[in-house]
Coordinates of N, CA and C in Angstrom, one line a residue:
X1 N -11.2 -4.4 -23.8 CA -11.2 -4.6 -22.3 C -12.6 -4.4 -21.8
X2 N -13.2 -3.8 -22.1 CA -14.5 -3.3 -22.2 C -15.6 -4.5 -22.0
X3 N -15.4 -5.1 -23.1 CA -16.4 -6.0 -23.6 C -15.5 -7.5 -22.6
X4 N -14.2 -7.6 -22.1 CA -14.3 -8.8 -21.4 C -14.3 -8.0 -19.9
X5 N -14.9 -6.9 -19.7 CA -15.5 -6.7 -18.2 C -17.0 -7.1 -18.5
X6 N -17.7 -6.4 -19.4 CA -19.2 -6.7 -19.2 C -19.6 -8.1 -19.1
X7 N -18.6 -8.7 -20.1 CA -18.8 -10.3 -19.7 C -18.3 -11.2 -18.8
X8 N -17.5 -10.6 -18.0 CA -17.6 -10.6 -16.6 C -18.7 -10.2 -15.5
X9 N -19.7 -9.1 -15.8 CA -20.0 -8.8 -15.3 C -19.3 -7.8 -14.0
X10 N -18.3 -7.1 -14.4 CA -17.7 -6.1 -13.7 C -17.3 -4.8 -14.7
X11 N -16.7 -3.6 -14.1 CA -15.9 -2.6 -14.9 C -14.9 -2.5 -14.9
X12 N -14.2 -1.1 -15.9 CA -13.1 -1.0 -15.7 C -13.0 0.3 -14.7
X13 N -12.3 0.4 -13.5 CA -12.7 1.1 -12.2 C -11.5 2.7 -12.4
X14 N -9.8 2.0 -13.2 CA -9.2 3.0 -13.0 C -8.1 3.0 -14.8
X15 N -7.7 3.5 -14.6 CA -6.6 3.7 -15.8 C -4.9 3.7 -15.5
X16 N -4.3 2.5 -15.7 CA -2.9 3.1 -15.5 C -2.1 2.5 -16.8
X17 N -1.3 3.2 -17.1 CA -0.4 2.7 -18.8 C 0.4 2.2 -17.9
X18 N 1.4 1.0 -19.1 CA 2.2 0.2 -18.8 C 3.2 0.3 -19.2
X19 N 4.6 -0.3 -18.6 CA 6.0 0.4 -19.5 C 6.2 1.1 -19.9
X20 N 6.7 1.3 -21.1 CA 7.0 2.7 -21.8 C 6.4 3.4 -21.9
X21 N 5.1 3.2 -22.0 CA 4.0 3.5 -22.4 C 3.8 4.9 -21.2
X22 N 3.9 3.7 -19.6 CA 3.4 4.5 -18.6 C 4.4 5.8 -18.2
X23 N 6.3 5.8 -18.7 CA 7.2 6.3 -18.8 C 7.2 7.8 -19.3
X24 N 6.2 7.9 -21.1 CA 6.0 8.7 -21.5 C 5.4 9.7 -21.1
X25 N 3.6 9.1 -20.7 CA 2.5 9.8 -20.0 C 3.4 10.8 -19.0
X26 N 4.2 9.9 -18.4 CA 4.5 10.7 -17.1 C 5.2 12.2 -17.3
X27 N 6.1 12.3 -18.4 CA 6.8 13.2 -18.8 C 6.9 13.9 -19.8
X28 N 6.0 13.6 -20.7 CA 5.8 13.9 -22.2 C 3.7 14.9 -22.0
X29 N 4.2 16.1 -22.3 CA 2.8 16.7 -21.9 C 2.0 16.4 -23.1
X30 N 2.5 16.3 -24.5 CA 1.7 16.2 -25.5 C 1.3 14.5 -25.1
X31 N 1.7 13.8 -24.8 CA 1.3 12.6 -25.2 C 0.5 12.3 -23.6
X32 N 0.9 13.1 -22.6 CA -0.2 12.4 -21.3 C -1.7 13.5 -21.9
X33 N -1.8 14.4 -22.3 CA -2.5 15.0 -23.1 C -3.5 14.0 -23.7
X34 N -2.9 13.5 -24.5 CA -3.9 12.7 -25.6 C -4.6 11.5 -24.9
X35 N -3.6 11.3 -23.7 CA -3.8 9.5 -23.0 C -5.5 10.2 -22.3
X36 N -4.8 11.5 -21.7 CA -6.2 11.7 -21.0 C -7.5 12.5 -21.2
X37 N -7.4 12.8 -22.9 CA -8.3 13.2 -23.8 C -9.2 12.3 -23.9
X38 N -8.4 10.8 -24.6 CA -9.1 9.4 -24.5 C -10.0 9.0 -23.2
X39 N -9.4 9.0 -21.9 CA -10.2 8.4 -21.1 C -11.2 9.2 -20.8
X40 N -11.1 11.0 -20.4 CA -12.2 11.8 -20.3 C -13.2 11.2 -21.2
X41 N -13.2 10.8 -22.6 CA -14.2 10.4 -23.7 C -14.4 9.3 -23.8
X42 N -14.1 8.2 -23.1 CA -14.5 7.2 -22.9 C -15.4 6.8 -21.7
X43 N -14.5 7.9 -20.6 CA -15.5 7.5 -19.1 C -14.6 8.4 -18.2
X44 N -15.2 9.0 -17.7 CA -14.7 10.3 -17.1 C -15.2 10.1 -15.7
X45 N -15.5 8.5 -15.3 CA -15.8 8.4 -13.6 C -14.4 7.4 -13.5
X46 N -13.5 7.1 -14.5 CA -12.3 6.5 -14.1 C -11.3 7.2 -13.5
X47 N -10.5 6.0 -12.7 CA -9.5 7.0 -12.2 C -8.4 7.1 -12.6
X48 N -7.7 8.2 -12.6 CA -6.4 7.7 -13.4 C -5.2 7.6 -12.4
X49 N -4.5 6.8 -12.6 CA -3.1 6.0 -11.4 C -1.9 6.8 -12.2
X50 N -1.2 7.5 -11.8 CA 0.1 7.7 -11.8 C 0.8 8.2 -10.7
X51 N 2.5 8.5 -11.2 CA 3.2 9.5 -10.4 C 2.6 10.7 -10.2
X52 N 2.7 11.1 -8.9 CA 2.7 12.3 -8.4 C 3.2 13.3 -9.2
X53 N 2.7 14.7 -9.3 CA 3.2 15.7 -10.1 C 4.1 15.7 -11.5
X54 N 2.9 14.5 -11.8 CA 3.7 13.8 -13.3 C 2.4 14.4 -14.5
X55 N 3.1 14.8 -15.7 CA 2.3 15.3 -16.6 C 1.1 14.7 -16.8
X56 N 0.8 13.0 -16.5 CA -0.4 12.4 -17.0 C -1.5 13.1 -15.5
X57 N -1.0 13.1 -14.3 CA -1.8 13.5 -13.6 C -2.1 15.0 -13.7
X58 N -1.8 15.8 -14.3 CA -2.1 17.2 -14.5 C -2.7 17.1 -15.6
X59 N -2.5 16.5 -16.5 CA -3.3 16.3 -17.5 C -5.1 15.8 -17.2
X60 N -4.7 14.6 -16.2 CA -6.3 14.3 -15.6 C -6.8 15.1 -14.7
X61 N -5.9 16.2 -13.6 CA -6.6 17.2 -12.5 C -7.1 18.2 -14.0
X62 N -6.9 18.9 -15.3 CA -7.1 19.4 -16.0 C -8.3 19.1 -16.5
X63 N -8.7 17.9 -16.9 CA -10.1 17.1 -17.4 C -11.0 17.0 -16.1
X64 N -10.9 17.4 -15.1 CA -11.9 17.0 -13.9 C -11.6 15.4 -13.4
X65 N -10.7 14.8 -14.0 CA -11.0 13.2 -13.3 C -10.5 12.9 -12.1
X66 N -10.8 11.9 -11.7 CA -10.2 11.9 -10.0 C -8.6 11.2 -10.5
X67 N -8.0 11.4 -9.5 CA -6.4 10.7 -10.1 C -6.0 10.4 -8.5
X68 N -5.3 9.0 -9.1 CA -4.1 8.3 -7.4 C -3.2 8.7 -8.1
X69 N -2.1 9.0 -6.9 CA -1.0 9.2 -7.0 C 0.0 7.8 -6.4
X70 N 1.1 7.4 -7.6 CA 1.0 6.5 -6.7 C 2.6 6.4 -6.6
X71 N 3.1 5.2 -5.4 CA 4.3 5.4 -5.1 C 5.0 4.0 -5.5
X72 N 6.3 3.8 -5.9 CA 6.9 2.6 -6.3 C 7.8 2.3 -4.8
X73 N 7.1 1.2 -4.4 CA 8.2 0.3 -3.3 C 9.3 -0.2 -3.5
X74 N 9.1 -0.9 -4.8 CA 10.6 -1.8 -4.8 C 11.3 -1.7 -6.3
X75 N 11.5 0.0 -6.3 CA 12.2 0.7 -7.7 C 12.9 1.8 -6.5
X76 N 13.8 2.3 -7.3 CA 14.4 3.1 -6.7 C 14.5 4.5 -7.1
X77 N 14.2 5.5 -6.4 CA 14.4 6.6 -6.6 C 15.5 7.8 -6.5
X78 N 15.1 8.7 -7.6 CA 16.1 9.7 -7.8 C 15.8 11.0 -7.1
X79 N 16.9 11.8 -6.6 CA 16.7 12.9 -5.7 C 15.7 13.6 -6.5
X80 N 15.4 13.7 -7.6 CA 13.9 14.4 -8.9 C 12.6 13.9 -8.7
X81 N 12.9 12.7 -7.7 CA 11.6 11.5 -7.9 C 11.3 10.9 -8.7
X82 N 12.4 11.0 -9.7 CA 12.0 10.0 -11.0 C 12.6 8.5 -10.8
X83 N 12.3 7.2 -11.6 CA 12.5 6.3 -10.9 C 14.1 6.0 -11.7
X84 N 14.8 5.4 -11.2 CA 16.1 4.7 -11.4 C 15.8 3.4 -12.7
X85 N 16.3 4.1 -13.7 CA 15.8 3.3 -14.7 C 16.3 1.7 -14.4
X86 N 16.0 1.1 -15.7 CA 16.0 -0.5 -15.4 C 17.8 -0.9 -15.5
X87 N 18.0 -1.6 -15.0 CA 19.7 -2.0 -15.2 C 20.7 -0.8 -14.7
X88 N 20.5 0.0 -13.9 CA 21.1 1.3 -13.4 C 21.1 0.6 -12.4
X89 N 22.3 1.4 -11.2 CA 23.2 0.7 -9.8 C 21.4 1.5 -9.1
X90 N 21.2 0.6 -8.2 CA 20.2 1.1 -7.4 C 18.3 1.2 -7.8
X91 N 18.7 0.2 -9.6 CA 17.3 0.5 -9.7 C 16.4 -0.3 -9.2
X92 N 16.4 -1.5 -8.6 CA 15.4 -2.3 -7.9 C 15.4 -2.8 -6.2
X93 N 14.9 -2.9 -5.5 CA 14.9 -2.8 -4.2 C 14.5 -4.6 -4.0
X94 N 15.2 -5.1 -3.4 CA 14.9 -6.5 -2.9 C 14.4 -7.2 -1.6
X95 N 15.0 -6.5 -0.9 CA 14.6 -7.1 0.4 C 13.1 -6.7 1.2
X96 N 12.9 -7.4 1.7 CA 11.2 -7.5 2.0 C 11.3 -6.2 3.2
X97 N 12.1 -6.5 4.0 CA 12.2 -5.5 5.1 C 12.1 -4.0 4.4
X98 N 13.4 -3.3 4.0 CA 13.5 -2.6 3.1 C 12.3 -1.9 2.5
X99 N 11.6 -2.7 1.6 CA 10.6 -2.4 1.2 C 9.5 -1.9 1.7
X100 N 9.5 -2.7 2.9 CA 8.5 -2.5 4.1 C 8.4 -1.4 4.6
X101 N 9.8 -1.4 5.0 CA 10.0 0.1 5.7 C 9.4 1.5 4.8
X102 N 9.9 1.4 3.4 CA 9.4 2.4 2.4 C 8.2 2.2 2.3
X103 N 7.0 1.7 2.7 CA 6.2 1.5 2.4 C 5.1 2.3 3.5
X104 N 5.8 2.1 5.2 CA 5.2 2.9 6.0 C 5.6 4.2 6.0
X105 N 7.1 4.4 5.9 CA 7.6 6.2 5.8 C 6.3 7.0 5.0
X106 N 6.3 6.3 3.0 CA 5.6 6.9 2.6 C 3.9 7.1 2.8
X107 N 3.4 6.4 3.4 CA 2.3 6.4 3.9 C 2.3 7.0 5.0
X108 N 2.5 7.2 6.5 CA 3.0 7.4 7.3 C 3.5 9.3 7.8
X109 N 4.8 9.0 7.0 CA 5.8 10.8 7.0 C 5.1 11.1 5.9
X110 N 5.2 10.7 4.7 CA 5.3 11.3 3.2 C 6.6 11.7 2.6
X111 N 7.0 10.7 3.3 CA 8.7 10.7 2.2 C 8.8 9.6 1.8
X112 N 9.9 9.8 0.9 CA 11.0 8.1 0.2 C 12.1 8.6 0.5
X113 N 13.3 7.8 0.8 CA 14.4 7.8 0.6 C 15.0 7.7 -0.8
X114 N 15.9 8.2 -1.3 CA 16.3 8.5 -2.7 C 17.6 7.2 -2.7
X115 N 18.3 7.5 -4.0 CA 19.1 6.3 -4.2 C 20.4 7.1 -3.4
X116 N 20.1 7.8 -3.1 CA 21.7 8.9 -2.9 C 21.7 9.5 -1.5
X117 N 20.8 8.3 -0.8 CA 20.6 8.2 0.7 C 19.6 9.7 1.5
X118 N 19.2 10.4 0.3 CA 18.4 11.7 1.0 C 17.7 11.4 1.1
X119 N 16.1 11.9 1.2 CA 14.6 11.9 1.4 C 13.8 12.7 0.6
X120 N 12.8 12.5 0.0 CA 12.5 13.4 -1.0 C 10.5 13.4 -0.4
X121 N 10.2 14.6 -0.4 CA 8.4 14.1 0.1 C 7.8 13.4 -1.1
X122 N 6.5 12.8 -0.4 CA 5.9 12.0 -1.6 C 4.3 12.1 -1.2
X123 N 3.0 12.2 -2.0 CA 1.9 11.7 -1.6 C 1.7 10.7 -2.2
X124 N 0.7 9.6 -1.7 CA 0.7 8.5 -2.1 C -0.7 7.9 -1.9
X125 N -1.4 7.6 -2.8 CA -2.9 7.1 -2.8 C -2.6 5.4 -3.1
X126 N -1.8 4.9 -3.8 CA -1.7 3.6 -4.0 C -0.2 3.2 -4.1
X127 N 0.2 2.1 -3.6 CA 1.5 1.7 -3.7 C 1.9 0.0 -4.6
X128 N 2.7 0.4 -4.9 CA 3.7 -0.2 -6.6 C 4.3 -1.4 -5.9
X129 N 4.2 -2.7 -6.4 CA 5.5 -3.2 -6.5 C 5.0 -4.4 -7.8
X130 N 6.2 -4.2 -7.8 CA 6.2 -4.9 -9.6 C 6.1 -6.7 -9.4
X131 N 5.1 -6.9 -9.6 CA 5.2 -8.8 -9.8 C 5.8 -9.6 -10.4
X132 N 6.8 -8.5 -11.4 CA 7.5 -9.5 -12.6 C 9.3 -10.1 -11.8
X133 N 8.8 -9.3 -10.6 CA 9.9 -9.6 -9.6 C 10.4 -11.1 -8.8
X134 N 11.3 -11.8 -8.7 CA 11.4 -13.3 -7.8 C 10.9 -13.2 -6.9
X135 N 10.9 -12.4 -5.9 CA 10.5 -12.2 -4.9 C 8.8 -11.3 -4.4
X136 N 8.3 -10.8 -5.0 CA 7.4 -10.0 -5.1 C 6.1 -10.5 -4.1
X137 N 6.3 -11.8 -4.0 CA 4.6 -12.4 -2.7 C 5.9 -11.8 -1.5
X138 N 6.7 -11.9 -1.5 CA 7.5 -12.4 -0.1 C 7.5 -10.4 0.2
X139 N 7.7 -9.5 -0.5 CA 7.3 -8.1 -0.6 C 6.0 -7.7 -0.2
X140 N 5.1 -8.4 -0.8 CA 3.7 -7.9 -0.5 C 3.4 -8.0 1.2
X141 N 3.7 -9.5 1.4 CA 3.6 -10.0 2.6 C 4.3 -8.8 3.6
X142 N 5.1 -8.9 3.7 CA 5.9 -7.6 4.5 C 5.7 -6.3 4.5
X143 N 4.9 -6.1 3.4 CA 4.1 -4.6 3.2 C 3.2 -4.7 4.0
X144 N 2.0 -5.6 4.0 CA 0.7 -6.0 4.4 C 1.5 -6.0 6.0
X145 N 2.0 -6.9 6.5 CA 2.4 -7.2 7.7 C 2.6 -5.8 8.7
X146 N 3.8 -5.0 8.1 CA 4.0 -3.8 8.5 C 3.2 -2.6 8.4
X147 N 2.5 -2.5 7.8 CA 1.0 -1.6 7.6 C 0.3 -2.3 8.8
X148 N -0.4 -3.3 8.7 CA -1.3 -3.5 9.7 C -0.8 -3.7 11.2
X149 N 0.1 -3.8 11.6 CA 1.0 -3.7 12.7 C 0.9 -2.4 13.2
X150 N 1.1 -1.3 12.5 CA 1.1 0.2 12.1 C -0.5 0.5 12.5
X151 N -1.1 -0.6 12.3 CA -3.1 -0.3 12.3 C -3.2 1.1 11.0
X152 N -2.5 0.5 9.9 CA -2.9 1.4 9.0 C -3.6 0.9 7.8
X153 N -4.8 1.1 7.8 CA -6.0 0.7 6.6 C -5.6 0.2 5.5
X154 N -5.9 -0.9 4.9 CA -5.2 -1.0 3.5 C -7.1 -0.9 2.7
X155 N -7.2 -0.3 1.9 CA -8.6 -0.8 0.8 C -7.9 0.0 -0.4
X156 N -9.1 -0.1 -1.5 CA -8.8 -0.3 -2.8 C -9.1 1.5 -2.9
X157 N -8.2 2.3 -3.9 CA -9.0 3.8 -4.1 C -9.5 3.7 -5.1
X158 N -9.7 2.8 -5.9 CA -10.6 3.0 -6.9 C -12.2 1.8 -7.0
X159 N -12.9 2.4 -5.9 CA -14.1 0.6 -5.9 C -14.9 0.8 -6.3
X160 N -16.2 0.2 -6.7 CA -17.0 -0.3 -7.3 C -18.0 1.1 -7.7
X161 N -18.4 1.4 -9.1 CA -19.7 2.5 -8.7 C -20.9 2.1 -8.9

């Protein structure tokens, strides 16, 4: 990844695992351990993206690195703050409104609504929505829409050094 940034002429700015991958990090201390042994020794000005009060980010406040916290818009959450796995009643959130709405609360209050209609607090440096979704421009759009309506800033937390 490395080598098709420089020949780009750009970097790699932050760190976030994918799937399972990013599943583990989050709750397995031996293994967010190793993720963030690696990046400290690779580049320790990266940032690392996860869940809030999730092992991989304690693992990175441990190494000194900067870490987002970040929030899922259109997955669903459990009164634990863990996310509603895949194919479970309430794991994915569709409607653009909806979404929207979760997207100012947690920005905004610093809560999410849970699948089980409570509220749970949250901080949030960057916000989730999954592209592999039908709908996911018609989500962004309505995020972007309702944020800046709001006059609330959108930029990038991890930019250029």
């Amino acid at each position: 990844l490395q080598a098709c940034c420089l020949a780009e002429r750009t970097t790699i700015r932050y760190v976030k695992p994918h799937g399972a991958l990013y599943h583990r990090v989050m709750h397995d201390d031996e293994a967010a351990r190793a993720m963030t042994d690696a990046i400290a020794t690779f580049d320790a000005a990266l940032v690392v993206l996860g869940m809030a009060g999730s092992a991989f980010l304690e693992a990175a406040d441990h190494h000194g690195l900067r870490v987002a916290r970040e929030g899922f818009l259109d997955r669903g959450i459990r009164a634990d703050g863990t996310l509603v796995p895949r194919g479970e009643p309430g794991d994915l959130i569709h409607d653009p409104q909806v979404v929207a709405q979760r997207a100012l609360r947690m920005v905004d209050e610093g809560v999410v609504e849970t699948v089980d209609g409570g509220t749970i607090p949250i901080q949030v440096d960057s916000l989730c929505i999954h592209g592999d979704g039908a709908n996911a421009a018609l989500l962004l759009r309505a995020v972007r829409e309702t944020l800046e309506r709001h006059r609330i800033r959108i930029a990038a937390f991890a930019g250029p050094t």
